[in-house]
PDB file of C-alpha atoms in Angstrom:
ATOM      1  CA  UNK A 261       0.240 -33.183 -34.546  1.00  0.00           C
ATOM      2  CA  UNK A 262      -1.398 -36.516 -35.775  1.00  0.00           C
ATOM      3  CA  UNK A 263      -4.486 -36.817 -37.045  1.00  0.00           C
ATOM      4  CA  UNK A 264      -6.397 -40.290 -38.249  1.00  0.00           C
ATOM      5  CA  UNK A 265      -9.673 -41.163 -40.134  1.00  0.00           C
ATOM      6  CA  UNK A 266     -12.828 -41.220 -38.151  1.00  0.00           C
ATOM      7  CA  UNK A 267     -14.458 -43.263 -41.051  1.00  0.00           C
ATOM      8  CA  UNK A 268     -13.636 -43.410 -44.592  1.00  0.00           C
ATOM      9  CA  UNK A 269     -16.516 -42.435 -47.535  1.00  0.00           C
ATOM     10  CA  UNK A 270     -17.692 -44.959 -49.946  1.00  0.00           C
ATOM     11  CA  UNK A 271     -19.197 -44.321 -53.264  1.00  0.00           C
ATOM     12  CA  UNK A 272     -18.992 -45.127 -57.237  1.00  0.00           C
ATOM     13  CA  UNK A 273     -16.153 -42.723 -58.194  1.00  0.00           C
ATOM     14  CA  UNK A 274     -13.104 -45.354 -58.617  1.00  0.00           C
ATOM     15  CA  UNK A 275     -10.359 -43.280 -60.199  1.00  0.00           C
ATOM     16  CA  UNK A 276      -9.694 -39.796 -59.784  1.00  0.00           C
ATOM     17  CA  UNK A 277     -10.425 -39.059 -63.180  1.00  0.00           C
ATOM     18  CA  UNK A 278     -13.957 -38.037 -63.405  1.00  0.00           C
ATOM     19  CA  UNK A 279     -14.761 -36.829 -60.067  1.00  0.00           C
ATOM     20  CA  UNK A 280     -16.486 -33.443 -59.736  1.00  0.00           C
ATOM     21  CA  UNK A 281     -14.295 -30.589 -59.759  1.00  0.00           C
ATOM     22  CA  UNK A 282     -16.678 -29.304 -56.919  1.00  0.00           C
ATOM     23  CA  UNK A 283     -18.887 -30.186 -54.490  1.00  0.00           C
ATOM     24  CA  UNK A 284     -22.687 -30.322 -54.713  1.00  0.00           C
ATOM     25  CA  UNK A 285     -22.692 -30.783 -58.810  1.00  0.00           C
ATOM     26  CA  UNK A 286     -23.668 -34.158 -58.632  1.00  0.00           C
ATOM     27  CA  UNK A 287     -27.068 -36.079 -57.274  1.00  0.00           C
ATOM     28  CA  UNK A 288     -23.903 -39.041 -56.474  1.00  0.00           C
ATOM     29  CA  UNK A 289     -25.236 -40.628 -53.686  1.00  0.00           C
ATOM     30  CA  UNK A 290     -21.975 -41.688 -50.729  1.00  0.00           C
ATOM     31  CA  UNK A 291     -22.130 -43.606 -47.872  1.00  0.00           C
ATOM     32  CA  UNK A 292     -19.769 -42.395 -44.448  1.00  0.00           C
ATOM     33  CA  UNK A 293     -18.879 -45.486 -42.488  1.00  0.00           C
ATOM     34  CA  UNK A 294     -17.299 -44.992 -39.300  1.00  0.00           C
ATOM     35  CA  UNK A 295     -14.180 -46.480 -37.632  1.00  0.00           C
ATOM     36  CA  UNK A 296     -15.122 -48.635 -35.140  1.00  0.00           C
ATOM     37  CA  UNK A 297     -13.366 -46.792 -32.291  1.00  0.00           C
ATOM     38  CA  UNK A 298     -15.982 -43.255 -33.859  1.00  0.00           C
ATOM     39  CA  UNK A 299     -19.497 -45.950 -34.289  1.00  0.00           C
ATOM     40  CA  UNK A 300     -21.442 -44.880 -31.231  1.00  0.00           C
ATOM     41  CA  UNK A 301     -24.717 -43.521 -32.282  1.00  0.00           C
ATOM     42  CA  UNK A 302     -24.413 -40.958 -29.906  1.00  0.00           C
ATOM     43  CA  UNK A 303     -21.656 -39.364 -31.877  1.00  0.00           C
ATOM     44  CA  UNK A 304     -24.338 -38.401 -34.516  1.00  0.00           C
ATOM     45  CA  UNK A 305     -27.211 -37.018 -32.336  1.00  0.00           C
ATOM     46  CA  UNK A 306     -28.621 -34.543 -33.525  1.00  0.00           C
ATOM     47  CA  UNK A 307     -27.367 -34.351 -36.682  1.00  0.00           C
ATOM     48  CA  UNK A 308     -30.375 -35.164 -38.440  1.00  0.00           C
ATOM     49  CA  UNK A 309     -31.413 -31.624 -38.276  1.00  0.00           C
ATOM     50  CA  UNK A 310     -28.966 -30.140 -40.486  1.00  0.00           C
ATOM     51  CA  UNK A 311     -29.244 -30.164 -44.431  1.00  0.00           C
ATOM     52  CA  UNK A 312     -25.533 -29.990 -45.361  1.00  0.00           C
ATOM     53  CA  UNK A 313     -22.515 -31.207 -43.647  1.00  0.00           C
ATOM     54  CA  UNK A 314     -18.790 -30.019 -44.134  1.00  0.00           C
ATOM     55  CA  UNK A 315     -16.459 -32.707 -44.420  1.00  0.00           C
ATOM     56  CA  UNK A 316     -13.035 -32.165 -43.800  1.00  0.00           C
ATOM     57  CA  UNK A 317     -10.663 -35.306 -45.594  1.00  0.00           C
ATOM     58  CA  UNK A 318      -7.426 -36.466 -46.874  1.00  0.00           C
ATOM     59  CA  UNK A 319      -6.275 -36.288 -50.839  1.00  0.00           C
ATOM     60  CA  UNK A 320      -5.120 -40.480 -49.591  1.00  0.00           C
ATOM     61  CA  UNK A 321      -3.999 -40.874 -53.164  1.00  0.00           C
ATOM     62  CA  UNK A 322      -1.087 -38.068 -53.533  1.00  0.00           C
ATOM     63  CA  UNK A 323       2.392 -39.123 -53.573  1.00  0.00           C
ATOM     64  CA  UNK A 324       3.531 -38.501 -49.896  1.00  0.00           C
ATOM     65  CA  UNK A 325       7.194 -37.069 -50.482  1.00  0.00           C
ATOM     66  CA  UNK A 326       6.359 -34.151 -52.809  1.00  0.00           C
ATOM     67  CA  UNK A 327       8.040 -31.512 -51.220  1.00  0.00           C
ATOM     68  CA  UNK A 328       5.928 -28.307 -51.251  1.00  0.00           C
ATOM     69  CA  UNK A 329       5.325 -26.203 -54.110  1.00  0.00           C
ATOM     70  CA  UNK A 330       4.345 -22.577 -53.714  1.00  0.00           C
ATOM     71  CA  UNK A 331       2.729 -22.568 -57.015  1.00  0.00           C
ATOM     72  CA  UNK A 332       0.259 -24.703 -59.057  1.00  0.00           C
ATOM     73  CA  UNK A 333      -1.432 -24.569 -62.652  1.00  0.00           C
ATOM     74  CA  UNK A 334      -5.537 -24.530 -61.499  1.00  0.00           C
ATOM     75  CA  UNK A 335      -7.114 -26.399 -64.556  1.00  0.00           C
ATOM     76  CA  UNK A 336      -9.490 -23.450 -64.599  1.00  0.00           C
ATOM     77  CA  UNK A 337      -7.395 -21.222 -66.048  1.00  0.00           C
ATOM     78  CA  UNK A 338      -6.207 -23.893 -68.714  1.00  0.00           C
ATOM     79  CA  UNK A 339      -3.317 -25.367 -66.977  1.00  0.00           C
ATOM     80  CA  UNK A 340      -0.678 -22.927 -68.179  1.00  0.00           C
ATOM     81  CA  UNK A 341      -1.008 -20.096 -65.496  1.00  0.00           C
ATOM     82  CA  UNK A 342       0.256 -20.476 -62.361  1.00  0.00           C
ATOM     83  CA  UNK A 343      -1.231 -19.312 -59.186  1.00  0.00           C
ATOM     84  CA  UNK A 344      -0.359 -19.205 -55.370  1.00  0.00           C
ATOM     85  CA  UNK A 345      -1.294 -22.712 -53.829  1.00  0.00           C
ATOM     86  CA  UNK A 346      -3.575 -20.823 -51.360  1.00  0.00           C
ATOM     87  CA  UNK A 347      -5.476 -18.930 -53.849  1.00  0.00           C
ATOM     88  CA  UNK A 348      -6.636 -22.505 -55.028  1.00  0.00           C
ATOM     89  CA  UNK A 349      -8.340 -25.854 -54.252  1.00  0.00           C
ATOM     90  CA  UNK A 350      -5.566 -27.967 -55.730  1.00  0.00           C
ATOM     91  CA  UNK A 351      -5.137 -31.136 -54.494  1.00  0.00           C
ATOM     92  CA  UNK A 352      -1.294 -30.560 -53.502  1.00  0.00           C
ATOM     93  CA  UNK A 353      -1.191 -29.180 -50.662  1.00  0.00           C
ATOM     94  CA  UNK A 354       1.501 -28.918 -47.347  1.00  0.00           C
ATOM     95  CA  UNK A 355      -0.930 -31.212 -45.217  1.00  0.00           C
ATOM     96  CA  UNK A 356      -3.169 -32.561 -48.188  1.00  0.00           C
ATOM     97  CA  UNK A 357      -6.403 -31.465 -46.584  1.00  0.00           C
ATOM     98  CA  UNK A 358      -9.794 -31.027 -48.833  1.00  0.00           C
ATOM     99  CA  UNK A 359     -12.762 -29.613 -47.375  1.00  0.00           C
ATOM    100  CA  UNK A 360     -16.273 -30.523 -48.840  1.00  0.00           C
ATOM    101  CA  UNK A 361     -20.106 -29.226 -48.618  1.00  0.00           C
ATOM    102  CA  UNK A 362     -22.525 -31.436 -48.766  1.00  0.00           C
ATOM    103  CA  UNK A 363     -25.811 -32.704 -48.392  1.00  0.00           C
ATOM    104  CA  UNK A 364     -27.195 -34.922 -46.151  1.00  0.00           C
ATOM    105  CA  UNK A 365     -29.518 -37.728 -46.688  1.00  0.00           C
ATOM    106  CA  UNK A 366     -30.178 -39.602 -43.865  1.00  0.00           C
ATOM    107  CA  UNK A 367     -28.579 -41.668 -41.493  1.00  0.00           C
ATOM    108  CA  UNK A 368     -28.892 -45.341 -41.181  1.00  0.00           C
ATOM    109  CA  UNK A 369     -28.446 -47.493 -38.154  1.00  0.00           C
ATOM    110  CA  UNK A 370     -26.410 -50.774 -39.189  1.00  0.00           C
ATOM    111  CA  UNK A 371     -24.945 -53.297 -36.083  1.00  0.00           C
ATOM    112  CA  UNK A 372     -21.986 -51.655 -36.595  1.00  0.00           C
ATOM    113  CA  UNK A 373     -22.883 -48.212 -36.012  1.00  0.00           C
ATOM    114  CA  UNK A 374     -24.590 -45.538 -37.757  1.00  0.00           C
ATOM    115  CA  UNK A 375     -23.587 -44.636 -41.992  1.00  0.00           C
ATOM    116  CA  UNK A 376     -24.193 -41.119 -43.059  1.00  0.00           C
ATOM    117  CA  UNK A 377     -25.862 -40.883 -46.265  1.00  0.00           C
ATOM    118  CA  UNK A 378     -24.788 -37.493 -47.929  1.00  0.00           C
ATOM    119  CA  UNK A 379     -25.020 -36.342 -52.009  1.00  0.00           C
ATOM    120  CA  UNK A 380     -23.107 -33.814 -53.882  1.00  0.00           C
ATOM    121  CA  UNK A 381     -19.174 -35.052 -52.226  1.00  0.00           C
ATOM    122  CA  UNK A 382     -16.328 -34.852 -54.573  1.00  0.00           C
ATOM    123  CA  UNK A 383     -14.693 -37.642 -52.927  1.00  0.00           C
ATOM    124  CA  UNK A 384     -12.851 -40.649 -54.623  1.00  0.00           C
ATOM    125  CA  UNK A 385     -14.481 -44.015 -52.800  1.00  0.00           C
ATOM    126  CA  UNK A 386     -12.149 -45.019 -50.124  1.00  0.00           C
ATOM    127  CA  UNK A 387     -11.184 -41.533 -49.280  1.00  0.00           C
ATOM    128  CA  UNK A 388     -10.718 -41.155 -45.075  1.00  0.00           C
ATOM    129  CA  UNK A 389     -12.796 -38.704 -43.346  1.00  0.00           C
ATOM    130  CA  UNK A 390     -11.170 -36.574 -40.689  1.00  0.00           C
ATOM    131  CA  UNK A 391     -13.741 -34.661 -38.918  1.00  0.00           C
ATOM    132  CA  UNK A 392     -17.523 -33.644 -39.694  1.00  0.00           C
ATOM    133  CA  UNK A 393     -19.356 -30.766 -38.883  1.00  0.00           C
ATOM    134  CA  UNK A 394     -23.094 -28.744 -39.657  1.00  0.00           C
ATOM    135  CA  UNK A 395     -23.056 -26.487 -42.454  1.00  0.00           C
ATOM    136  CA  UNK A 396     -24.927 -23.223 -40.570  1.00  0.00           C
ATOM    137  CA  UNK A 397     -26.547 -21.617 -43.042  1.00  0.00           C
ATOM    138  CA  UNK A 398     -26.332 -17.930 -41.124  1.00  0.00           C
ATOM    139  CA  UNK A 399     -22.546 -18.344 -40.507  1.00  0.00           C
ATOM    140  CA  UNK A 400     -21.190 -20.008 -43.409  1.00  0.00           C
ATOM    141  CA  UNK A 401     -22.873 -18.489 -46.309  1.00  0.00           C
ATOM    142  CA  UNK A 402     -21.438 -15.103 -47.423  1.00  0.00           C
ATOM    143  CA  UNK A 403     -23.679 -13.367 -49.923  1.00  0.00           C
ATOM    144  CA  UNK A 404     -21.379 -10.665 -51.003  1.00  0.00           C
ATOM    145  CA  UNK A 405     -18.036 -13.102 -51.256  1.00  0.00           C
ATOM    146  CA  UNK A 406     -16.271 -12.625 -54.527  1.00  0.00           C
ATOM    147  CA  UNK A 407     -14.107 -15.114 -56.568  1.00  0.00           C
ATOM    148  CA  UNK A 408     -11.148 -13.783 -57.660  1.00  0.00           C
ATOM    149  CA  UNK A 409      -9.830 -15.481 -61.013  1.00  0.00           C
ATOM    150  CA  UNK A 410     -12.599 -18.190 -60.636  1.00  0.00           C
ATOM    151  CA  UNK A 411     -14.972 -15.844 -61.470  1.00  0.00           C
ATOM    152  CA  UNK A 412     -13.363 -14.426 -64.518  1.00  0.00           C
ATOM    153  CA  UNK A 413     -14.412 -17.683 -66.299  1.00  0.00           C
ATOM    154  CA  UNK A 414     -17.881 -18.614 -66.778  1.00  0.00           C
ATOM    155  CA  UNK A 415     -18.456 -22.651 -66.169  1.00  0.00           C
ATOM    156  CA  UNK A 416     -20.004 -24.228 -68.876  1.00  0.00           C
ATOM    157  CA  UNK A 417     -21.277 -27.885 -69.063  1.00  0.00           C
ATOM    158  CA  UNK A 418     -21.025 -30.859 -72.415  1.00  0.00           C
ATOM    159  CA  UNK A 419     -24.224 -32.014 -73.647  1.00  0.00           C
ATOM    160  CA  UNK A 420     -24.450 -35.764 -73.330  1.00  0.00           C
ATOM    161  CA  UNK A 421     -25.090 -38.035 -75.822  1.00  0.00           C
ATOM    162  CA  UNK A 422     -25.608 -41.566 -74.732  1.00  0.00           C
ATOM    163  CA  UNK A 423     -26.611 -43.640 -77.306  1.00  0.00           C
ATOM    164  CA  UNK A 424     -29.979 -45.898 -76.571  1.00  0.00           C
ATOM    165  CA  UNK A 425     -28.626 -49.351 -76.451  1.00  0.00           C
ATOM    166  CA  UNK A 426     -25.629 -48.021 -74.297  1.00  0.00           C
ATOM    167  CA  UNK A 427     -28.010 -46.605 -71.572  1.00  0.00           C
ATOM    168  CA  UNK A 428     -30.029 -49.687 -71.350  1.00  0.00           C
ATOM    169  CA  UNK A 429     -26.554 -51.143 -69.981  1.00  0.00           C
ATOM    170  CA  UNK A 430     -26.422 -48.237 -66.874  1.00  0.00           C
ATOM    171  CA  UNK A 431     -28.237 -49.293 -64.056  1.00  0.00           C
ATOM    172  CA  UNK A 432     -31.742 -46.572 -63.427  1.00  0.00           C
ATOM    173  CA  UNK A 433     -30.427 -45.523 -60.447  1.00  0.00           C
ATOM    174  CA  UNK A 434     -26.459 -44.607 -61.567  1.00  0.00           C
ATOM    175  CA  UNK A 435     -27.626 -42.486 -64.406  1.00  0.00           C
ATOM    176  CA  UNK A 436     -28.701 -38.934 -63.403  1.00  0.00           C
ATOM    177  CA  UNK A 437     -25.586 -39.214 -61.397  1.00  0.00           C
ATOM    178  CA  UNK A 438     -23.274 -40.283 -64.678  1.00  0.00           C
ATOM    179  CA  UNK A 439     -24.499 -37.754 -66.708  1.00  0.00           C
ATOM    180  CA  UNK A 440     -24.002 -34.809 -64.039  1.00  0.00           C
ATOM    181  CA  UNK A 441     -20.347 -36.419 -64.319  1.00  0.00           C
ATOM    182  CA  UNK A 442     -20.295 -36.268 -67.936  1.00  0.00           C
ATOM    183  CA  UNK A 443     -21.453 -32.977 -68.576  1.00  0.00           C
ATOM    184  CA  UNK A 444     -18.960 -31.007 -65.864  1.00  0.00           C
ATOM    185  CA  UNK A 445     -16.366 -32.102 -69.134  1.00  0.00           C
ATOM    186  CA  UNK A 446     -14.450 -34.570 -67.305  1.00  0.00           C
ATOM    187  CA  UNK A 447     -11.128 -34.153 -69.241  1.00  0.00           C
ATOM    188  CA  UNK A 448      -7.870 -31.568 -67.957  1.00  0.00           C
ATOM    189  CA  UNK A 449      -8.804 -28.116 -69.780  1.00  0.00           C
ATOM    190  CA  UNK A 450      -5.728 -28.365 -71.711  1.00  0.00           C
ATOM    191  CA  UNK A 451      -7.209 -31.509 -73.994  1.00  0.00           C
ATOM    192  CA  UNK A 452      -9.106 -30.826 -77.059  1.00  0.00           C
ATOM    193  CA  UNK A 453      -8.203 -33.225 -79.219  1.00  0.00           C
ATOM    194  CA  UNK A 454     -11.860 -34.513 -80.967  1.00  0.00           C
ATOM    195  CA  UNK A 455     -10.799 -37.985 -81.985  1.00  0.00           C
ATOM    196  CA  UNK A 456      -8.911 -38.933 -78.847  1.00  0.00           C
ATOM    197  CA  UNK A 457     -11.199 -42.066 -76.633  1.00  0.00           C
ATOM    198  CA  UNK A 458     -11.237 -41.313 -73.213  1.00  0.00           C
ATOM    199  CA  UNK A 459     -12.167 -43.530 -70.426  1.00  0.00           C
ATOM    200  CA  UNK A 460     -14.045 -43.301 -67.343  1.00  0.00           C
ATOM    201  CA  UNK A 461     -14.766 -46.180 -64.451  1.00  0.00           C
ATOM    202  CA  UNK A 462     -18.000 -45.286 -62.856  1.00  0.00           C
ATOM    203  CA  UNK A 463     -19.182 -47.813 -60.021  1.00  0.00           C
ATOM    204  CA  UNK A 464     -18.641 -51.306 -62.395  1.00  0.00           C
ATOM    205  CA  UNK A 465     -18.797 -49.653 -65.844  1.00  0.00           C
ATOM    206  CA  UNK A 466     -15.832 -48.362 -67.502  1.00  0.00           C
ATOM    207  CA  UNK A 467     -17.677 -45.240 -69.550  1.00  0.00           C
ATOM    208  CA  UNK A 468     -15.537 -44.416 -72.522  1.00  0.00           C
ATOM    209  CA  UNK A 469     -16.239 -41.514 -74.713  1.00  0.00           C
ATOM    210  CA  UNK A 470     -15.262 -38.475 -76.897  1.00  0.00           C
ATOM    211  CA  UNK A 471     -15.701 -34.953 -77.096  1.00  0.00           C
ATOM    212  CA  UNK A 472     -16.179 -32.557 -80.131  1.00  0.00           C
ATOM    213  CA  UNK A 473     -16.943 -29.115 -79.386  1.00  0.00           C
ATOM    214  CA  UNK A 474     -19.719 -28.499 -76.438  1.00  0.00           C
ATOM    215  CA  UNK A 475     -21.184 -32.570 -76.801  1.00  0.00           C
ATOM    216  CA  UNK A 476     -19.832 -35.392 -75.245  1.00  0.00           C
ATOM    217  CA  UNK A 477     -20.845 -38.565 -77.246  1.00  0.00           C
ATOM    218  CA  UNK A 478     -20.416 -41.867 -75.062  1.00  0.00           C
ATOM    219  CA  UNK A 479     -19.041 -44.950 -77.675  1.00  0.00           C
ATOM    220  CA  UNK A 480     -18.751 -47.707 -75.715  1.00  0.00           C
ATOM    221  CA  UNK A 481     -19.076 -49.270 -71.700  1.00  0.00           C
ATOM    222  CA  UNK A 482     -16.587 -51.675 -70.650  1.00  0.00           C
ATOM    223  CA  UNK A 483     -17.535 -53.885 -67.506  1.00  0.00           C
TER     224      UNK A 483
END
């Protein structure tokens, strides 16, 4: 079966690196924009009712000729204990499908068609968009749902510490955002290393930093 994009997602995540390991833990703010053949207004009425949206997508930037593993290492548990590939959200995956909550916005009418507006996506920019649907809150939300190992494992966030002349350079707007990013602790579990300079591109800024402990001290931004 072949499946294409119906519009592709647009936003300031440029790399990989960085993006929220989750859905709806950032305010990020992404735009939808629809393939031209999907643009008819009419394809969205309606949907202006509904607070959240599922988004079903592509991982676009996976090598396309990795043959299937049964296993992978979920950074959760460290990235040294390996679990079945369907008892995780990895990325690599037999048809490299991600599914995403989020919330919507708005919509705005352009001349060439209607953009959804949606917040909280853990989408690299570019990403294509296969299918969108309402989240119903009566249906989809399961009070009593456990979480197997991911709930063994209690998430904890990095306090931030951008310095004052560095956060004069981030634009009003892009910095809630940033610092949600910041604080989910950006790097692979497995890296602890206090003195090593990492480096993040967020919309135009390349965000480079370090991390002792629980605080995440930003040293520089690159443009």
């Amino acid at each position: 079966m072949q499946i294409k994009p119906i519009a592709f997602i647009h936003n300031d995540y440029k790399e990989k690196f960085g993006i929220p390991r989750q859905s709806g833990l950032s305010e990020c703010i992404s735009e939808i924009v629809f393939e031209p053949e999907y643009s008819d207004v009419n394809a969205v009425r309606g949907l202006e009712g509904f607070s959240h949206l599922w988004l079903i997508w592509g991982f676009s930037e996976n090598a396309k000729d990795e043959s299937f593993r049964p296993t992978v290492r979920p950074p959760r548990l460290g990235g040294d204990v390996r679990m079945g590939v369907f008892a995780t959200r990895s990325p690599f995956r037999p048809n490299q499908l991600g599914l995403s909550s989020v919330k919507l916005k708005g919509i705005v009418l352009t001349e060439k068609g209607p953009v959804i507006q949606v917040i909280g996506a853990d989408l690299l920019d570019g990403t294509p968009i296969y299918d969108i649907k309402p989240y119903l809150l009566q249906f989809d939300c399961h009070r009593d749902a456990t979480e197997g190992f991911v709930g063994q494992n209690e998430y904890q966030t990095l306090r931030v510490n951008i310095p004052e002349d560095l956060m004069k350079q981030i634009p009003q707007e892009k910095r809630e955002p940033l610092l949600q990013a910041l604080a989910q602790d950006p790097r692979p579990q497995y890296q602890q290393d206090s003195e090593r300079i990492y480096g993040m591109r967020y919309a135009d800024m390349n965000i480079r930093f370090k991390v002792c402990g629980t605080e995440l001290t930003v040293i520089d931004i690159e443009r």
